[in-house]
CSV table of C-alpha atoms in Angstrom, one decimal:
chain,number,residue,atom,x,y,z
A,28,MET,CA,6.1,-7.3,27.5
A,29,THR,CA,3.8,-4.3,27.2
A,30,ASN,CA,4.6,-4.0,23.4
A,31,GLY,CA,3.8,-7.6,23.0
A,32,VAL,CA,0.4,-7.2,24.7
A,33,ARG,CA,-0.4,-4.2,22.5
A,34,ALA,CA,0.5,-6.0,19.3
A,35,ARG,CA,-1.6,-9.0,20.4
A,36,ARG,CA,-4.6,-6.7,21.2
A,37,ARG,CA,-4.3,-5.0,17.8
A,38,ILE,CA,-4.3,-8.4,16.0
A,39,ASP,CA,-7.3,-9.5,18.0
A,40,ARG,CA,-9.3,-6.4,17.0
A,41,SER,CA,-8.4,-7.0,13.4
A,42,HIS,CA,-9.6,-10.6,13.7
A,43,TRP,CA,-12.9,-9.4,15.0
A,44,LEU,CA,-13.4,-7.0,12.1
A,45,TYR,CA,-12.4,-9.8,9.7
A,46,ILE,CA,-14.9,-12.2,11.2
A,47,ALA,CA,-17.6,-9.5,11.2
A,48,VAL,CA,-17.1,-8.9,7.5
A,49,ILE,CA,-17.3,-12.6,6.7
A,50,VAL,CA,-20.6,-12.9,8.7
A,51,ALA,CA,-22.0,-9.8,7.1
A,52,VAL,CA,-21.2,-11.0,3.6
A,53,ALA,CA,-22.8,-14.4,4.3
A,54,ALA,CA,-25.8,-12.7,5.8
A,55,GLY,CA,-26.1,-10.4,2.8
A,56,ILE,CA,-26.0,-13.4,0.4
A,57,VAL,CA,-28.7,-15.2,2.4
A,58,VAL,CA,-31.0,-12.2,2.5
A,59,GLY,CA,-30.4,-11.5,-1.2
A,60,LEU,CA,-31.3,-15.1,-2.2
A,61,THR,CA,-34.2,-15.6,0.2
A,62,ALA,CA,-35.8,-12.2,0.2
A,63,PRO,CA,-34.7,-10.3,-2.9
A,64,GLU,CA,-37.4,-7.6,-2.6
A,65,VAL,CA,-36.3,-6.8,0.9
A,66,ALA,CA,-32.6,-7.0,0.0
A,67,VAL,CA,-32.9,-4.5,-2.8
A,68,GLN,CA,-34.3,-2.0,-0.3
A,69,LEU,CA,-31.0,-2.3,1.7
A,70,LYS,CA,-29.0,-0.6,-1.0
A,71,PRO,CA,-28.9,2.8,0.8
A,72,ILE,CA,-26.8,1.1,3.6
A,73,GLY,CA,-24.1,0.3,1.1
A,74,THR,CA,-24.4,3.7,-0.5
A,75,ALA,CA,-24.0,5.4,2.9
A,76,PHE,CA,-20.8,3.5,3.5
A,77,VAL,CA,-19.4,4.5,0.0
A,78,SER,CA,-20.3,8.1,0.8
A,79,LEU,CA,-18.3,7.9,4.0
A,80,ILE,CA,-15.3,6.6,2.0
A,81,SER,CA,-15.8,9.3,-0.6
A,82,MET,CA,-15.8,11.9,2.1
A,83,MET,CA,-12.2,10.9,2.9
A,84,ILE,CA,-10.9,10.8,-0.7
A,85,ALA,CA,-9.7,14.4,-1.0
A,86,PRO,CA,-7.8,14.6,2.3
A,87,VAL,CA,-6.2,11.1,1.7
A,88,ILE,CA,-5.0,12.1,-1.7
A,89,PHE,CA,-3.8,15.5,-0.6
A,90,CYS,CA,-1.8,14.3,2.4
A,91,THR,CA,-0.4,11.3,0.5
A,92,ILE,CA,0.8,13.3,-2.5
A,93,VAL,CA,2.3,16.2,-0.5
A,94,LEU,CA,4.3,13.8,1.8
A,95,GLY,CA,5.1,11.5,-1.2
A,96,VAL,CA,6.7,14.3,-3.2
A,97,GLY,CA,8.8,15.2,-0.1
A,98,SER,CA,9.8,11.5,0.3
A,99,ILE,CA,10.9,11.3,-3.3
A,100,ALA,CA,13.1,14.4,-2.9
A,101,LYS,CA,14.7,13.0,0.3
A,102,ALA,CA,15.2,9.5,-1.0
A,103,ALA,CA,16.7,10.9,-4.3
A,104,THR,CA,19.3,12.8,-2.3
A,105,VAL,CA,20.6,9.6,-0.6
A,106,GLY,CA,22.9,9.0,-3.6
A,107,LYS,CA,22.9,5.9,-5.8
A,108,VAL,CA,20.8,3.7,-3.5
A,109,GLY,CA,17.9,6.2,-3.4
A,110,GLY,CA,18.0,6.7,-7.2
A,111,LEU,CA,18.1,3.0,-8.0
A,112,ALA,CA,15.4,2.2,-5.5
A,113,LEU,CA,13.0,4.9,-6.7
A,114,GLY,CA,13.5,4.1,-10.4
A,115,TYR,CA,12.8,0.4,-9.7
A,116,PHE,CA,9.8,1.1,-7.6
A,117,ILE,CA,8.2,3.4,-10.2
A,118,ALA,CA,8.9,0.9,-13.0
A,119,MET,CA,7.5,-2.1,-11.1
A,120,SER,CA,4.4,-0.3,-9.9
A,121,THR,CA,3.6,0.8,-13.4
A,122,PHE,CA,4.2,-2.7,-14.7
A,123,ALA,CA,1.9,-4.1,-12.0
A,124,LEU,CA,-0.9,-1.7,-12.9
A,125,ALA,CA,-0.5,-2.7,-16.6
A,126,ILE,CA,-0.7,-6.4,-15.7
A,127,GLY,CA,-3.9,-5.7,-13.8
A,128,LEU,CA,-5.4,-4.0,-16.9
A,129,VAL,CA,-4.3,-6.8,-19.2
A,130,VAL,CA,-5.8,-9.5,-16.9
A,131,GLY,CA,-8.9,-7.5,-16.5
A,132,ASN,CA,-9.4,-7.1,-20.2
A,133,LEU,CA,-8.8,-10.9,-20.7
A,134,ILE,CA,-11.3,-12.2,-18.2
A,135,HIS,CA,-13.8,-9.2,-18.3
A,136,PRO,CA,-14.7,-9.5,-14.6
A,137,GLY,CA,-18.3,-8.4,-13.8
A,138,GLU,CA,-19.4,-8.5,-17.4
A,139,GLY,CA,-23.1,-9.1,-17.7
A,140,LEU,CA,-23.8,-8.4,-14.0
A,141,MET,CA,-25.7,-5.2,-14.8
A,142,VAL,CA,-25.8,-3.7,-11.3
A,143,GLY,CA,-28.6,-1.0,-11.0
A,144,SER,CA,-28.1,2.5,-12.4
A,145,THR,CA,-26.7,5.1,-10.1
A,146,GLY,CA,-28.8,7.9,-11.6
A,147,TYR,CA,-25.6,9.7,-12.7
A,148,GLU,CA,-26.1,11.9,-15.8
A,149,ALA,CA,-23.2,11.9,-18.2
A,150,PRO,CA,-21.5,15.3,-18.7
A,151,ALA,CA,-21.6,17.1,-22.0
A,152,ALA,CA,-19.4,16.0,-24.8
A,153,ALA,CA,-15.8,17.3,-24.8
A,154,GLU,CA,-16.5,19.6,-27.8
A,155,GLU,CA,-19.5,21.2,-25.9
A,156,ALA,CA,-17.4,21.6,-22.8
A,157,GLY,CA,-14.5,23.3,-24.5
A,158,GLY,CA,-12.6,20.2,-25.6
A,159,THR,CA,-9.0,19.7,-24.4
A,160,ALA,CA,-8.7,23.3,-23.3
A,161,GLY,CA,-11.9,23.0,-21.2
A,162,PHE,CA,-10.6,19.9,-19.6
A,163,LEU,CA,-7.2,21.4,-18.7
A,164,LEU,CA,-8.9,24.6,-17.4
A,165,GLY,CA,-11.2,22.4,-15.2
A,166,ILE,CA,-8.1,21.1,-13.4
A,167,ILE,CA,-7.4,24.5,-12.0
A,168,PRO,CA,-9.6,25.2,-8.9
A,169,GLU,CA,-11.2,28.6,-8.1
A,170,THR,CA,-9.2,28.8,-4.9
A,171,LEU,CA,-6.4,26.8,-3.3
A,172,VAL,CA,-8.7,25.5,-0.6
A,173,SER,CA,-11.7,24.9,-2.8
A,174,SER,CA,-9.8,21.9,-4.4
A,175,LEU,CA,-10.5,20.0,-1.2
A,176,THR,CA,-14.2,20.7,-1.2
A,177,SER,CA,-15.2,20.8,-4.9
A,178,GLY,CA,-15.2,17.0,-5.3
A,179,SER,CA,-12.8,17.2,-8.2
A,180,ILE,CA,-10.0,14.7,-7.5
A,181,LEU,CA,-7.9,16.1,-10.4
A,182,GLN,CA,-8.0,19.5,-8.7
A,183,THR,CA,-7.0,18.0,-5.4
A,184,LEU,CA,-4.1,16.2,-7.1
A,185,PHE,CA,-3.0,19.4,-8.9
A,186,VAL,CA,-2.9,21.5,-5.7
A,187,ALA,CA,-1.2,18.7,-3.8
A,188,LEU,CA,1.6,18.5,-6.4
A,189,LEU,CA,2.0,22.3,-6.2
A,190,VAL,CA,2.2,22.3,-2.4
A,191,GLY,CA,4.6,19.4,-2.4
A,192,PHE,CA,7.0,21.0,-4.9
A,193,ALA,CA,6.7,24.3,-3.1
A,194,LEU,CA,7.6,22.8,0.2
A,195,GLN,CA,10.7,21.2,-1.4
A,196,ARG,CA,11.9,24.6,-2.6
A,197,MET,CA,11.4,26.0,0.9
A,198,GLY,CA,14.1,23.8,2.4
A,199,ASP,CA,14.3,23.8,6.1
A,200,ARG,CA,11.6,26.4,6.4
A,201,GLY,CA,9.1,23.9,4.9
A,202,LYS,CA,9.8,21.2,7.5
A,203,THR,CA,7.4,22.6,10.0
A,204,ILE,CA,4.6,22.7,7.4
A,205,LEU,CA,5.5,19.1,6.3
A,206,GLU,CA,5.3,18.0,9.9
A,207,GLY,CA,1.8,19.6,10.1
A,208,VAL,CA,0.7,17.8,7.0
A,209,ARG,CA,2.1,14.6,8.4
A,210,ASN,CA,0.1,15.0,11.6
A,211,LEU,CA,-3.0,15.8,9.5
A,212,GLN,CA,-2.4,12.5,7.7
A,213,VAL,CA,-2.3,10.7,11.0
A,214,LEU,CA,-5.7,12.2,11.8
A,215,VAL,CA,-7.1,11.4,8.4
A,216,PHE,CA,-6.1,7.8,8.6
A,217,ARG,CA,-7.4,7.5,12.1
A,218,ILE,CA,-10.8,8.7,10.9
A,219,LEU,CA,-10.6,6.3,8.0
A,220,ALA,CA,-9.8,3.4,10.3
A,221,MET,CA,-12.9,4.3,12.4
A,222,ILE,CA,-15.0,4.3,9.2
A,223,MET,CA,-13.7,0.9,8.3
A,224,TRP,CA,-15.2,-0.5,11.5
A,225,VAL,CA,-18.7,0.0,9.9
A,226,ALA,CA,-17.5,-1.9,6.8
A,227,PRO,CA,-19.5,-5.0,7.9
A,228,ILE,CA,-22.7,-3.0,7.9
A,229,GLY,CA,-21.9,-1.5,4.5
A,230,ALA,CA,-20.8,-4.9,3.1
A,231,PHE,CA,-24.1,-6.4,4.3
A,232,GLY,CA,-26.2,-3.8,2.6
A,233,ALA,CA,-24.2,-3.8,-0.6
A,234,ILE,CA,-24.0,-7.5,-1.1
A,235,ALA,CA,-27.6,-8.1,-0.1
A,236,ALA,CA,-28.8,-5.5,-2.7
A,237,VAL,CA,-26.6,-6.8,-5.5
A,238,VAL,CA,-27.5,-10.5,-4.9
A,239,GLY,CA,-31.2,-9.5,-4.5
A,240,GLU,CA,-31.0,-7.7,-7.8
A,241,THR,CA,-28.9,-10.1,-9.9
A,242,GLY,CA,-29.2,-13.4,-8.0
A,243,VAL,CA,-26.4,-16.0,-8.0
A,244,ALA,CA,-24.7,-14.2,-10.9
A,245,ALA,CA,-23.3,-11.6,-8.4
A,246,ILE,CA,-21.7,-14.4,-6.2
A,247,VAL,CA,-20.1,-16.0,-9.3
A,248,ALA,CA,-18.8,-12.6,-10.6
A,249,LEU,CA,-17.3,-11.6,-7.2
A,250,GLY,CA,-15.8,-15.1,-6.8
A,251,THR,CA,-14.3,-14.9,-10.2
A,252,LEU,CA,-12.7,-11.5,-9.4
A,253,MET,CA,-11.2,-12.9,-6.2
A,254,VAL,CA,-9.8,-16.0,-7.8
A,255,ALA,CA,-8.4,-14.1,-10.8
A,256,PHE,CA,-6.8,-11.5,-8.5
A,257,TYR,CA,-5.2,-14.2,-6.3
A,258,ILE,CA,-3.9,-16.1,-9.4
A,259,THR,CA,-2.5,-12.8,-10.8
A,260,CYS,CA,-0.7,-12.0,-7.6
A,261,ILE,CA,0.8,-15.5,-7.4
A,262,LEU,CA,2.0,-15.3,-11.0
A,263,PHE,CA,3.4,-11.8,-10.5
A,264,VAL,CA,5.4,-13.0,-7.5
A,265,ALA,CA,6.5,-16.3,-8.9
A,266,VAL,CA,7.1,-15.4,-12.5
A,267,VAL,CA,7.8,-11.7,-12.7
A,268,LEU,CA,9.6,-11.1,-9.4
A,269,GLY,CA,11.1,-14.5,-9.4
A,270,THR,CA,12.6,-14.2,-12.8
A,271,ILE,CA,14.0,-10.7,-12.1
A,272,LEU,CA,15.5,-11.9,-8.8
A,273,LYS,CA,17.0,-15.0,-10.4
A,274,LEU,CA,18.5,-13.2,-13.4
A,275,VAL,CA,20.1,-10.4,-11.3
A,276,THR,CA,21.2,-12.2,-8.2
A,277,GLY,CA,20.9,-15.9,-8.9
A,278,VAL,CA,18.7,-16.3,-5.8
A,279,ASN,CA,15.6,-18.5,-5.9
A,280,ILE,CA,12.5,-16.5,-4.8
A,281,PHE,CA,11.0,-19.5,-3.1
A,282,ARG,CA,14.0,-19.8,-0.8
A,283,VAL,CA,13.5,-16.1,0.1
A,284,MET,CA,9.8,-16.7,0.8
A,285,ARG,CA,10.6,-19.6,3.0
A,286,TYR,CA,13.0,-17.5,5.0
A,287,LEU,CA,10.3,-14.9,5.5
A,288,GLY,CA,7.7,-17.5,6.5
A,289,ARG,CA,6.9,-16.0,9.9
A,290,GLU,CA,6.4,-12.5,8.4
A,291,TYR,CA,3.8,-14.0,6.0
A,292,LEU,CA,1.9,-15.5,8.8
A,293,LEU,CA,1.9,-12.2,10.6
A,294,ILE,CA,0.7,-10.4,7.5
A,295,VAL,CA,-2.1,-12.9,6.9
A,296,SER,CA,-3.4,-12.5,10.5
A,297,THR,CA,-3.6,-8.7,10.2
A,298,SER,CA,-4.2,-8.1,6.4
A,299,SER,CA,-1.5,-5.4,6.5
A,300,SER,CA,2.2,-5.5,5.5
A,301,GLU,CA,3.0,-2.6,7.8
A,302,VAL,CA,3.2,-4.8,10.9
A,303,ALA,CA,6.1,-6.7,9.4
A,304,LEU,CA,8.1,-3.6,8.5
A,305,PRO,CA,10.6,-3.9,11.5
A,306,ARG,CA,11.0,-7.6,11.0
A,307,LEU,CA,11.7,-7.2,7.3
A,308,ILE,CA,14.4,-4.6,8.1
A,309,ALA,CA,15.9,-7.0,10.6
A,310,LYS,CA,15.8,-10.0,8.4
A,311,MET,CA,17.3,-8.2,5.3
A,312,GLU,CA,20.2,-7.1,7.4
A,313,HIS,CA,20.6,-10.6,8.8
A,314,LEU,CA,20.5,-11.9,5.2
A,315,GLY,CA,23.6,-9.9,4.3
A,316,VAL,CA,22.3,-6.7,2.7
A,317,SER,CA,24.2,-3.7,4.1
A,318,LYS,CA,22.4,-1.5,6.6
A,319,PRO,CA,22.4,1.7,4.5
A,320,VAL,CA,20.7,-0.1,1.6
A,321,VAL,CA,18.1,-1.7,3.9
A,322,GLY,CA,17.5,1.6,5.8
A,323,ILE,CA,16.8,3.4,2.6
A,324,THR,CA,15.1,0.8,0.4
A,325,VAL,CA,12.6,-0.9,2.8
A,326,PRO,CA,10.8,2.1,4.3
A,327,THR,CA,10.7,3.9,0.9
A,328,GLY,CA,9.4,0.8,-0.8
A,329,TYR,CA,6.5,0.7,1.7
A,330,SER,CA,5.1,3.8,0.0
A,331,PHE,CA,6.4,3.5,-3.6
A,332,ASN,CA,6.5,-0.2,-4.3
A,333,LEU,CA,2.9,-1.4,-3.9
A,334,ASP,CA,2.7,-4.1,-6.6
A,335,GLY,CA,-0.3,-5.9,-5.1
A,336,THR,CA,-2.2,-2.7,-4.5
A,337,ALA,CA,-1.5,-1.7,-8.1
A,338,ILE,CA,-2.9,-4.9,-9.5
A,339,TYR,CA,-6.0,-4.6,-7.2
A,340,LEU,CA,-6.8,-1.0,-8.2
A,341,THR,CA,-6.9,-1.7,-11.9
A,342,MET,CA,-8.7,-5.0,-11.8
A,343,ALA,CA,-11.3,-3.7,-9.3
A,344,SER,CA,-11.9,-0.6,-11.5
A,345,LEU,CA,-12.5,-2.8,-14.6
A,346,PHE,CA,-14.8,-5.0,-12.5
A,347,ILE,CA,-16.9,-2.1,-11.3
A,348,ALA,CA,-17.2,-0.6,-14.8
A,349,ASN,CA,-18.2,-3.9,-16.4
A,350,ALA,CA,-20.7,-4.8,-13.6
A,351,MET,CA,-22.4,-1.4,-14.0
A,352,GLY,CA,-22.7,-2.0,-17.8
A,353,THR,CA,-20.4,0.9,-18.7
A,354,PRO,CA,-16.9,-0.5,-19.5
A,355,LEU,CA,-13.9,1.7,-19.5
A,356,SER,CA,-12.5,2.7,-22.9
A,357,VAL,CA,-8.8,2.2,-23.7
A,358,GLY,CA,-8.2,5.9,-23.2
A,359,GLU,CA,-9.9,5.9,-19.9
A,360,GLN,CA,-7.9,2.8,-18.8
A,361,VAL,CA,-4.6,4.5,-19.7
A,362,SER,CA,-5.5,7.7,-17.9
A,363,LEU,CA,-6.7,5.7,-14.9
A,364,LEU,CA,-3.3,3.9,-14.9
A,365,LEU,CA,-1.4,7.1,-14.8
A,366,PHE,CA,-3.6,8.5,-12.0
A,367,MET,CA,-3.4,5.3,-9.9
A,368,MET,CA,0.4,5.3,-10.3
A,369,ILE,CA,0.6,8.6,-8.4
A,370,ALA,CA,-2.4,8.2,-6.1
A,371,SER,CA,-1.6,4.7,-4.9
A,372,LYS,CA,1.6,5.9,-3.1
A,373,GLY,CA,1.0,5.6,0.6
A,374,ALA,CA,-1.9,3.2,0.3
A,375,ALA,CA,-0.1,0.3,2.0
A,376,GLY,CA,-0.5,-0.6,5.6
A,377,VAL,CA,-3.5,1.7,6.3
A,378,THR,CA,-6.8,0.0,6.6
A,379,GLY,CA,-9.3,1.5,4.1
A,380,ALA,CA,-6.7,3.4,2.1
A,381,GLY,CA,-7.0,1.0,-0.8
A,382,ILE,CA,-10.7,1.5,-1.1
A,383,ALA,CA,-10.3,5.3,-0.8
A,384,THR,CA,-7.7,5.3,-3.6
A,385,LEU,CA,-9.9,3.2,-5.8
A,386,ALA,CA,-12.9,5.5,-5.2
A,387,GLY,CA,-10.6,8.5,-5.9
A,388,GLY,CA,-9.5,7.1,-9.2
A,389,LEU,CA,-13.1,6.4,-10.3
A,390,GLN,CA,-14.2,9.8,-9.1
A,391,ALA,CA,-11.6,11.5,-11.2
A,392,HIS,CA,-12.4,9.6,-14.4
A,393,ARG,CA,-15.9,8.1,-14.2
A,394,PRO,CA,-17.9,9.6,-11.3
A,395,ASP,CA,-20.8,7.4,-12.3
A,396,LEU,CA,-18.9,4.4,-11.1
A,397,VAL,CA,-18.1,5.5,-7.6
A,398,ASP,CA,-21.3,3.9,-6.2
A,399,GLY,CA,-20.1,0.6,-7.5
A,400,VAL,CA,-17.3,0.6,-4.9
A,401,GLY,CA,-19.9,-0.7,-2.5
A,402,VAL,CA,-20.0,-3.9,-4.4
A,403,ILE,CA,-16.3,-4.4,-3.8
A,404,VAL,CA,-16.5,-3.7,-0.1
A,405,GLY,CA,-17.8,-7.1,0.6
A,406,ILE,CA,-14.8,-8.9,-0.8
A,407,ASP,CA,-12.1,-6.2,-0.3
A,408,ARG,CA,-11.2,-7.7,3.1
A,409,PHE,CA,-10.6,-11.1,1.5
A,410,MET,CA,-8.4,-9.6,-1.2
A,411,SER,CA,-6.4,-7.5,1.2
A,412,GLU,CA,-4.2,-10.5,2.3
A,413,ALA,CA,-3.0,-11.0,-1.3
A,414,ARG,CA,-2.3,-7.3,-1.7
A,415,ALA,CA,-0.3,-7.2,1.5
A,416,LEU,CA,1.7,-10.4,0.8
A,417,THR,CA,2.5,-9.2,-2.7
A,418,ASN,CA,3.6,-5.8,-1.5
A,419,PHE,CA,5.7,-7.3,1.2
A,420,THR,CA,7.4,-9.8,-1.2
A,421,GLY,CA,8.0,-7.0,-3.7
A,422,ASN,CA,9.9,-5.0,-1.1
A,423,ALA,CA,12.0,-7.9,0.0
A,424,VAL,CA,13.0,-8.6,-3.6
A,425,ALA,CA,13.7,-4.9,-4.2
A,426,THR,CA,16.0,-4.8,-1.2
A,427,ILE,CA,18.1,-7.7,-2.5
A,428,LEU,CA,18.2,-6.3,-6.0
A,429,VAL,CA,19.3,-2.8,-4.9
A,430,GLY,CA,21.9,-4.4,-2.6
A,431,THR,CA,23.2,-6.4,-5.6
A,432,TRP,CA,23.2,-3.4,-8.0
A,433,THR,CA,25.2,-1.3,-5.5
A,434,LYS,CA,27.5,-4.2,-4.5
A,435,GLN,CA,26.4,-3.8,-0.9
A,436,ILE,CA,25.4,-7.5,-0.3
A,437,ASP,CA,27.4,-10.4,1.0
A,438,LYS,CA,26.5,-13.2,-1.4
A,439,ASP,CA,28.1,-15.9,0.7
A,440,ARG,CA,26.1,-14.7,3.7
A,441,VAL,CA,22.9,-14.9,1.6
A,442,GLU,CA,23.6,-18.5,0.7
A,443,THR,CA,24.4,-19.4,4.3
A,444,VAL,CA,21.2,-17.8,5.6
A,445,LEU,CA,18.9,-19.2,3.0
A,446,SER,CA,20.4,-22.7,3.4
A,447,GLY,CA,19.5,-22.6,7.1
A,448,ARG,CA,23.0,-22.7,8.4
A,449,ALA,CA,22.7,-19.2,10.0
A,450,PRO,CA,19.1,-19.1,11.2
A,451,PHE,CA,17.6,-15.8,12.3
A,452,ASP,CA,17.7,-15.3,16.1
A,453,GLU,CA,14.1,-14.4,17.1
A,454,ALA,CA,15.4,-13.3,20.5
A,455,THR,CA,17.0,-10.3,19.0
A,456,MET,CA,13.6,-8.9,18.1
A,457,ASN,CA,12.8,-8.6,21.8
A,458,ALA,CA,16.1,-7.3,23.1
A,459,ASP,CA,15.4,-5.1,26.1
A,460,GLY,CA,16.3,-1.4,25.8
A,461,HIS,CA,16.1,-1.2,22.0
A,462,GLY,CA,12.5,-0.6,21.1
A,463,ALA,CA,11.6,2.9,21.9
A,464,SER,CA,12.2,5.6,19.4
A,465,SER,CA,13.6,9.0,20.2
A,466,ASP,CA,12.1,12.2,19.0
A,467,SER,CA,14.8,12.6,16.4
A,468,GLY,CA,14.8,8.9,15.4
A,469,ALA,CA,11.0,8.9,14.9
A,470,ARG,CA,11.4,11.3,12.1
A,471,LEU,CA,13.8,9.2,10.1
A,472,LEU,CA,11.4,6.7,8.8
A,473,ASP,CA,7.7,6.8,7.9
A,474,GLY,CA,6.0,3.5,8.0
A,475,ARG,CA,2.9,4.9,6.2
A,476,THR,CA,4.2,7.3,3.7
A,477,GLY,CA,7.5,5.6,3.0
A,478,GLY,CA,10.8,7.3,2.6
A,479,LEU,CA,12.5,9.3,5.3
A,480,GLY,CA,9.7,10.7,7.4
A,481,SER,CA,8.0,10.1,10.7
A,482,LEU,CA,6.9,6.9,12.5
A,483,GLU,CA,4.5,8.9,14.7
A,484,GLY,CA,1.2,7.0,14.9
A,485,THR,CA,2.5,3.7,13.8
A,486,SER,CA,2.9,2.0,17.2
A,487,PRO,CA,4.0,-0.6,18.0
A,488,ASP,CA,6.5,-0.5,15.1
A,489,ARG,CA,9.6,1.3,16.3
A,490,ILE,CA,13.1,1.9,15.0
A,491,SER,CA,16.0,0.7,17.1
A,492,THR,CA,19.3,2.4,17.7
A,493,GLY,CA,21.0,-0.1,15.4
A,494,SER,CA,18.7,0.8,12.5
A,495,LEU,CA,19.1,4.5,13.2
A,496,HIS,CA,22.8,4.1,13.0
A,497,ALA,CA,22.3,2.2,9.7
A,498,MET,CA,20.6,5.2,8.2
A,499,VAL,CA,22.3,8.2,9.9
A,500,GLY,CA,25.5,6.7,11.2
A,501,THR,CA,26.9,6.9,14.7
A,502,ASP,CA,28.8,10.0,13.7
A,503,GLY,CA,25.8,11.8,12.3
A,504,ARG,CA,26.6,11.3,8.6
A,505,ARG,CA,23.9,10.4,6.1
A,506,ALA,CA,23.5,6.8,5.0
A,507,ASP,CA,24.9,7.6,1.5
A,508,GLU,CA,28.0,9.0,3.1
A,509,HIS,CA,28.6,5.7,4.8
A,510,LEU,CA,28.2,3.7,1.6
A,511,ALA,CA,31.6,4.5,0.4
A,512,ASP,CA,33.1,3.2,3.7
A,513,ALA,CA,30.8,0.2,4.2
A,514,PRO,CA,32.2,-3.1,3.1
A,515,ALA,CA,30.0,-5.3,0.9
A,516,GLY,CA,27.7,-7.5,3.0
A,517,ASP,CA,27.9,-5.3,6.1
A,518,ALA,CA,25.7,-7.6,8.1
A,519,ARG,CA,24.7,-7.2,11.8
A,520,THR,CA,26.3,-9.1,14.6
A,521,ASP,CA,24.2,-11.1,16.9
A,522,ASP,CA,24.7,-8.8,19.9
A,523,GLU,CA,23.9,-5.6,18.0
A,524,PRO,CA,20.8,-3.6,19.0
A,525,ARG,CA,17.9,-4.6,16.9
A,526,LEU,CA,14.3,-3.8,16.2
A,527,ARG,CA,11.4,-4.9,18.4
């Protein structure tokens, strides 16, 4: 009962923020159209919000990459399942980023908008700055700590990778440090969540200034970006994911989506796929995918399989560049894709992480475009549902695919469940005595960073004893050690301890 009240309260707070953003955007449009001279003077409000987001870029990137590298190492050691899952996640995320770039180059979002200059002065030419050698030397910071304060995202990324790989080599001795970084990430995301509560104010200032400066053209451009993004996500799910799922498993993706209908409603109401994590684990087990596969694939996918976020990052980047009259070259787009492929890990389920990652990518490649993030803030909240739904669907599909590739799925059970002959028992999500996580169990999964980590700070999502057994086993063995003994389609029984 208490957990239900907490979940309801969190959803209510999210609704208030959502409503506030809508009101702020509408007010900004009205002010921009009726009093353009006044509206232009409100630009510092949007700039201030972007500065708050920029302040969080370095710590977000550092914590995400350090923990992400550790998650890759752990997931890769869980045998065939981890290897297949990671390979698929990386391939699909890269493909989604590429799709975002292709669509962005086809529709040219923001072109002709000509948002005001940021006053940024372009750096010297590569030859004057030392060419390739100068660029590579510039990635190396003066000190290990200065990378977090210099404002260079590439330096932050470089140091984060060094720290992550070094902690891998330290083995058990590095666990304490990793736990410290994990706690630091909780703090960073908590601050980021606090900043996002002033998003309505930032959105009001940014939208008012843009509309006041460019008129109705800004509304049309932002609307075009939103529509194009939604269409791209729909086509990605229905065509790309649907085709892969059909060819590999013979399962129709629309039947899977109907089966996950309640989860979609929950995600739409919160604009986050994280709240549906425990339900996705429960439903994939009920569908007939073996517990070890579900226990490894789903939480890892929540960090490394962010298809919707990937599409958003590239399309938003192109929009900002076009709107400010300085389009990205092909080389800049490719390098941006590579950066986003790494930096986007961990951006799911955390309010504001998508905006911070977007700002980080632009800061690393085109610092003159960072101020343009303020233009996106006004519609980011409206695009977050599509991101979350696409991310969620991608992880559901990935779980079924990995189960099929490893022969750890009961195909007869899948057909029975999807046809409605074995409906999911909602009462099992509220079974008394199986919601609280123990200290040891809380470290097995990380709802924010993916992989096998910690769920600290992700209340009310908790892992039940049944799911812990699925990943570690009742005898203490790792999930991959149970794979050899687990029969295909190892599905839960109705009286088994489940997730809350």
